[in-house]
mmCIF file of C-alpha atoms and ligand atoms in Angstrom:
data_model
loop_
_atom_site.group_PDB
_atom_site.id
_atom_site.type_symbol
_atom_site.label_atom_id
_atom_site.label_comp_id
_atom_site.label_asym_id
_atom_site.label_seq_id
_atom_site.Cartn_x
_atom_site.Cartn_y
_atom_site.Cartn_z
ATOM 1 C CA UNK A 206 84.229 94.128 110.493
ATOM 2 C CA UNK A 207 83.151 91.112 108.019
ATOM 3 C CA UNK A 208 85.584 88.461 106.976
ATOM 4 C CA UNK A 209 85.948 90.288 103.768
ATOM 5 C CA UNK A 210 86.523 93.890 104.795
ATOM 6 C CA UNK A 211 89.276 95.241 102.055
ATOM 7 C CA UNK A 212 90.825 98.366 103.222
ATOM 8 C CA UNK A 213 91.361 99.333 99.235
ATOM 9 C CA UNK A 214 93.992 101.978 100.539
ATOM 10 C CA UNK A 215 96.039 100.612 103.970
ATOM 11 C CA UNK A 216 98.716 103.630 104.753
ATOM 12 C CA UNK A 217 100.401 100.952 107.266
ATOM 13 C CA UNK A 218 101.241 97.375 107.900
ATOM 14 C CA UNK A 219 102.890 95.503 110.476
ATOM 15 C CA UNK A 220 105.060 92.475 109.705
ATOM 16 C CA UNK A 221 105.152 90.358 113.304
ATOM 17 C CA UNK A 222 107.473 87.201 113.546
ATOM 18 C CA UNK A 223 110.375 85.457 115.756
ATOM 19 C CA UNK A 224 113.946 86.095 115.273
ATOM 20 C CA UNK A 225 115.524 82.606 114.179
ATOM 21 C CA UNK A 226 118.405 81.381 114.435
ATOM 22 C CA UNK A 227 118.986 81.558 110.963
ATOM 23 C CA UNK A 228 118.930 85.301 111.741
ATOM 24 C CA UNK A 229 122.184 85.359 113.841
ATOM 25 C CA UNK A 230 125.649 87.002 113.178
ATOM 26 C CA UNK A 231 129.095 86.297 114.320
ATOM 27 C CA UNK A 232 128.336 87.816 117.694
ATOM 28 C CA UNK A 233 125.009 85.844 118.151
ATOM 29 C CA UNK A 234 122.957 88.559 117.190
ATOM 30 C CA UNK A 235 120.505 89.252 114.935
ATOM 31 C CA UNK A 236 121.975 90.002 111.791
ATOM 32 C CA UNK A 237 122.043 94.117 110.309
ATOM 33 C CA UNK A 238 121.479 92.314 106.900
ATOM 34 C CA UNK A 239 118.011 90.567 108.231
ATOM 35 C CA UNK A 240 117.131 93.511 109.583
ATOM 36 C CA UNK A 241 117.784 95.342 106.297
ATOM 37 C CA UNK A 242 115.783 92.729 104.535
ATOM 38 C CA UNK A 243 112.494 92.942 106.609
ATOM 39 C CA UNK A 244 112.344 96.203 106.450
ATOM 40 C CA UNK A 245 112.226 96.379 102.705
ATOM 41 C CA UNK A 246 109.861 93.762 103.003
ATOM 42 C CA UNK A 247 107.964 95.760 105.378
ATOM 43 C CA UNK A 248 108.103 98.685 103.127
ATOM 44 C CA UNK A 249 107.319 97.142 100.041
ATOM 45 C CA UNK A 250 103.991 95.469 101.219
ATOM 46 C CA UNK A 251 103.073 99.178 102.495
ATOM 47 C CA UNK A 252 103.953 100.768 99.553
ATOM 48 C CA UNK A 253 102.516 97.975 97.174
ATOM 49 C CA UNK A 254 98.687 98.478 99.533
ATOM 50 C CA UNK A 255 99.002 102.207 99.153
ATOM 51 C CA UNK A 256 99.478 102.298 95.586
ATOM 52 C CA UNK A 257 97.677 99.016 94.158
ATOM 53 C CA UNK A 258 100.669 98.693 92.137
ATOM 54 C CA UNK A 259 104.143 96.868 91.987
ATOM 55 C CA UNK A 260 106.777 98.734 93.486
ATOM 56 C CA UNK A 261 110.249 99.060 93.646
ATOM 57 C CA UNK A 262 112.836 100.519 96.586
ATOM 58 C CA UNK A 263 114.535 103.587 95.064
ATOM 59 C CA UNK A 264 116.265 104.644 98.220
ATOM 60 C CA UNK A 265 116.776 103.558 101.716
ATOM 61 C CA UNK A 266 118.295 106.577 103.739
ATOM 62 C CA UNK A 267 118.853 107.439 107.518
ATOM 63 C CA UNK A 268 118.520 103.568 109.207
ATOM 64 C CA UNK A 269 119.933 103.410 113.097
ATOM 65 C CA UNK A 270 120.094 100.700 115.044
ATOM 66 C CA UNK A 271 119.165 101.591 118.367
ATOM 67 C CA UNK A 272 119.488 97.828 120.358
ATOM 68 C CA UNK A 273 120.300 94.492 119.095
ATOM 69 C CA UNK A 274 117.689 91.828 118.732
ATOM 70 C CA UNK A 275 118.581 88.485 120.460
ATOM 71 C CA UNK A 276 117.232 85.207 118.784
ATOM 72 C CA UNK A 277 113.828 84.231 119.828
ATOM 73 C CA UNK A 278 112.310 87.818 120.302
ATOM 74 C CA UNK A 279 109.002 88.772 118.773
ATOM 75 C CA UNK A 280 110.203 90.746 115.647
ATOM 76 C CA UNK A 281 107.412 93.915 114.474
ATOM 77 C CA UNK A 282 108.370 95.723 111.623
ATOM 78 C CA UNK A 283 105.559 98.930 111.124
ATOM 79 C CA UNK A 284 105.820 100.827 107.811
ATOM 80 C CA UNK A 285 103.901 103.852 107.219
ATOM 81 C CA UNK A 286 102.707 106.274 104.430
ATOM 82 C CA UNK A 287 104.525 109.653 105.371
ATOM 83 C CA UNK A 288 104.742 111.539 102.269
ATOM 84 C CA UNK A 289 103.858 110.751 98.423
ATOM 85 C CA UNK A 290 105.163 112.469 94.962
ATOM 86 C CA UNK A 291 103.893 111.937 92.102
ATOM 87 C CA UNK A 292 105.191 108.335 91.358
ATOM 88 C CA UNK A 293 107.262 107.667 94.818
ATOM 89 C CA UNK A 294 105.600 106.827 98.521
ATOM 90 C CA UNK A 295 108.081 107.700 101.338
ATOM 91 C CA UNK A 296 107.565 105.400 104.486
ATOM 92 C CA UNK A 297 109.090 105.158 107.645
ATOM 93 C CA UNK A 298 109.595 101.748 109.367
ATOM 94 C CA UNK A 299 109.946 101.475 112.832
ATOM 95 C CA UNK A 300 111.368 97.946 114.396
ATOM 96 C CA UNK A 301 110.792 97.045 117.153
ATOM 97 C CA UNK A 302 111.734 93.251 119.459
ATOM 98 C CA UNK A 303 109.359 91.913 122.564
ATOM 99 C CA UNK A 304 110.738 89.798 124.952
ATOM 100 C CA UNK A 305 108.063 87.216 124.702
ATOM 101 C CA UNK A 306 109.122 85.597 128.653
ATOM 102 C CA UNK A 307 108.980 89.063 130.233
ATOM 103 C CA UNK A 308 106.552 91.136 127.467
ATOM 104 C CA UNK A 309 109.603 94.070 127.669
ATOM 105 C CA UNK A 310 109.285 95.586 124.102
ATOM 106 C CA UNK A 311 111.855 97.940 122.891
ATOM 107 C CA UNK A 312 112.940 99.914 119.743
ATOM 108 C CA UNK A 313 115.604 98.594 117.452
ATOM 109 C CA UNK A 314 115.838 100.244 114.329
ATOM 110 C CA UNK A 315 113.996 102.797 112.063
ATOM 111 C CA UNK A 316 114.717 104.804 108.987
ATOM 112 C CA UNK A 317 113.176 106.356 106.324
ATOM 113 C CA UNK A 318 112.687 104.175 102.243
ATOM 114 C CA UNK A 319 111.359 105.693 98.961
ATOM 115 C CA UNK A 320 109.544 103.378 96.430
ATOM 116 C CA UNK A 321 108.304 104.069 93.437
ATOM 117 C CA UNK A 322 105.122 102.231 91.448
ATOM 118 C CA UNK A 323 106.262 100.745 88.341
ATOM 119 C CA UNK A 324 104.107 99.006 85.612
ATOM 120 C CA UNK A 325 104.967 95.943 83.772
ATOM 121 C CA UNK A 326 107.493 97.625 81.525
ATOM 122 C CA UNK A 327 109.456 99.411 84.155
ATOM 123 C CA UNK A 328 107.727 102.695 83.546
ATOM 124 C CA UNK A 329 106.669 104.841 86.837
ATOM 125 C CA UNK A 330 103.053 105.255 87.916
ATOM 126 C CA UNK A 331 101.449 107.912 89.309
ATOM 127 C CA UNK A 332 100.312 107.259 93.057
ATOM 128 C CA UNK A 333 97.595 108.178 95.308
ATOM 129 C CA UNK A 334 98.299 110.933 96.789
ATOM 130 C CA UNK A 335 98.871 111.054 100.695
ATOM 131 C CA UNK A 336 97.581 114.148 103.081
ATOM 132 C CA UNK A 337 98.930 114.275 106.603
ATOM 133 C CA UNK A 338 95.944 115.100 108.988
ATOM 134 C CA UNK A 339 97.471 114.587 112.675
ATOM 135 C CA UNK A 340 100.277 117.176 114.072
ATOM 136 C CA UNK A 341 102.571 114.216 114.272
ATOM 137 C CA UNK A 342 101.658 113.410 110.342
ATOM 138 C CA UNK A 343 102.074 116.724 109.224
ATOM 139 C CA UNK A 344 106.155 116.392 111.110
ATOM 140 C CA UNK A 345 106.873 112.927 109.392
ATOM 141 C CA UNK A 346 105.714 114.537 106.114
ATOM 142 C CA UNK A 347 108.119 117.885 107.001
ATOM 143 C CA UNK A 348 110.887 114.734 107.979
ATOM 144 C CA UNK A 349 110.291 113.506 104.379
ATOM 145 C CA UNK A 350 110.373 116.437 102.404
ATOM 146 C CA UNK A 351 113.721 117.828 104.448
ATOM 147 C CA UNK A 352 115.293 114.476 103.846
ATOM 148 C CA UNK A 353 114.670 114.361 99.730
ATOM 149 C CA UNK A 354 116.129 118.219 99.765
ATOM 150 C CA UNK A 355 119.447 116.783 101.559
ATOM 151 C CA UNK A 356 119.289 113.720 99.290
ATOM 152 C CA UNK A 357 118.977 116.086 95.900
ATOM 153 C CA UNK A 358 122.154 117.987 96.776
ATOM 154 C CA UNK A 359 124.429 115.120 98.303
ATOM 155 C CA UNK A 360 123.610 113.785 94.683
ATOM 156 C CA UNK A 361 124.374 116.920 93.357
ATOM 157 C CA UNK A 362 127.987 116.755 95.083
ATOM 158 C CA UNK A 363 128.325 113.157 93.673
ATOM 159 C CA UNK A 364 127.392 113.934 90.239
ATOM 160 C CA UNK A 365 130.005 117.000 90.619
ATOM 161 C CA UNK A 366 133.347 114.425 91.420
ATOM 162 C CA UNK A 367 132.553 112.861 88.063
ATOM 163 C CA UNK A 368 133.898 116.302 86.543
HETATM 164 C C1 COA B 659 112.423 103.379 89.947
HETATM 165 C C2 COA B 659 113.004 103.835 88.626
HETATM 166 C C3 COA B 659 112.268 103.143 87.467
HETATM 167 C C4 COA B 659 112.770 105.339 88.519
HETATM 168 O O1 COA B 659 113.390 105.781 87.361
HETATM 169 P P1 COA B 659 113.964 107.254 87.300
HETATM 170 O O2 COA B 659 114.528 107.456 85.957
HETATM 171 O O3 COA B 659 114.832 107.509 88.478
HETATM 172 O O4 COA B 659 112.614 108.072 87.384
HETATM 173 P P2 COA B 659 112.402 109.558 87.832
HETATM 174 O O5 COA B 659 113.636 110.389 87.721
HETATM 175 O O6 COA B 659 111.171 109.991 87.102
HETATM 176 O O7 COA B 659 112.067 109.429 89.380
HETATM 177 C C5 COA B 659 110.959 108.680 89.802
HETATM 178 C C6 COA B 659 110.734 108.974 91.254
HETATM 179 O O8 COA B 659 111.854 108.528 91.995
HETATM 180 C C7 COA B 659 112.239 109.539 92.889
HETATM 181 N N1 COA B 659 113.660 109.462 93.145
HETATM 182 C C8 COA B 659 114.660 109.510 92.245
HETATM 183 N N2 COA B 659 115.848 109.448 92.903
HETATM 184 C C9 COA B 659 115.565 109.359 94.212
HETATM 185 C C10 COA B 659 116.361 109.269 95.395
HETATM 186 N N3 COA B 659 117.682 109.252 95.366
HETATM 187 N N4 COA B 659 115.727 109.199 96.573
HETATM 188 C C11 COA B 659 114.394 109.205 96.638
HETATM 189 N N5 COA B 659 113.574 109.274 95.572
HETATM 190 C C12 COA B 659 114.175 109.364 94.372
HETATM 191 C C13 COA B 659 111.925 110.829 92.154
HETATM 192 O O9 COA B 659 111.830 111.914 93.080
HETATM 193 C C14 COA B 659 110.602 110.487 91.534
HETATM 194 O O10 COA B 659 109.555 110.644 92.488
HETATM 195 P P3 COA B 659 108.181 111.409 92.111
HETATM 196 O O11 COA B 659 107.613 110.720 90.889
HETATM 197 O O12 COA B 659 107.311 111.210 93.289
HETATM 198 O O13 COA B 659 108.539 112.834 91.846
HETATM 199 C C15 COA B 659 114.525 103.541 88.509
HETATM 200 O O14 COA B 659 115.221 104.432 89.375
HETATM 201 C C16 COA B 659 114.881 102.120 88.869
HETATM 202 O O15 COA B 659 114.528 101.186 88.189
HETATM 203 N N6 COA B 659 115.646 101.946 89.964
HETATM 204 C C17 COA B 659 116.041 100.624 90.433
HETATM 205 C C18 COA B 659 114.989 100.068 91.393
HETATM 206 C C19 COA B 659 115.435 98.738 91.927
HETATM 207 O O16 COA B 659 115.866 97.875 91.190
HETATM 208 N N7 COA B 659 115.338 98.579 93.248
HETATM 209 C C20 COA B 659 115.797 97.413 93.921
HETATM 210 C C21 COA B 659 117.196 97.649 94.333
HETATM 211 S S1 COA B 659 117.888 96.228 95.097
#
């Protein structure tokens, strides 16, 4: 690859970095909140190389923290292309915190975020359309498509309390 390969289209990105100890909470943890924040970092850089244009997040659903991170871990934050609509990119980010003295690696958090591609007046763009190709694609996608269903009618019920 040349110095000035461009990948026009990346579907992923990884975001690798050391906890701080600006990071911490009460308990001398990494903070949920930092975590939060990187991965709509994460998933705004993916969805901003997927679609070429500026993007905002329209939903963040389904986030688990699995394990703390302690201060001082390597920090990798991987957000992928699993499903497009016409104007929004769904992308799953997957955390994940290395030891650096012992190299033991294990997952944190993950969830699924929606952003949409907005031009300079706020209006939505259309996207570049995404097409699963592996089996393991093709069940993110499925994950992606399930999850806006669920999302359309707990919004439904929510709309409903207003009377
Ligand atoms: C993004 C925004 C311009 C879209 O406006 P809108 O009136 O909702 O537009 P639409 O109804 O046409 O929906 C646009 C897309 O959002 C998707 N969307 C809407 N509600 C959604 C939800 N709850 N979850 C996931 N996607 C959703 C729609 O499915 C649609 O996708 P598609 O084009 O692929 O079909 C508007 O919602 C907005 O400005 N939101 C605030 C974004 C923001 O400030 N984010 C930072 C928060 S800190």
């Amino acid at each position: 690859m040349s110095e000035n390969h461009v990948n026009p289209r990346p579907r992923d990105i990884t975001l690798r970095f050391l906890a701080e100890p600006t990071d911490v909470n009460f308990g001398g943890k990494v903070h949920g909140g930092a975590v939060m924040k990187w991965i709509d970092q994460a998933g705004y850089a993916c969805a901003v190389g997927w679609s070429g244009s500026y993007s905002v997040t329209v939903y963040i659903g389904g986030i688990r923290f699995y394990k703390p991170i302690f201060i001082g871990q390597i920090v990798e934050v991987n957000a992928m292309v699993v499903h497009t609509g016409t104007s929004s990119m769904h992308i799953a980010v997957d955390v994940s915190a290395t030891d650096p003295k012992t190299g033991a690696r294990k997952r944190t958090t993950r969830c699924l975020i929606v952003f949409v591609a907005v031009d300079a007046g706020g209006d939505t763009v259309t996207v570049p359309s995404w097409t699963p190709v592996s089996e393991a694609d093709q069940r993110f996608e499925q994950y992606a498509i399930h999850m806006a269903q669920l999302r359309k009618e707990q919004e439904a019920e929510l709309l409903a309390m207003d009377g």
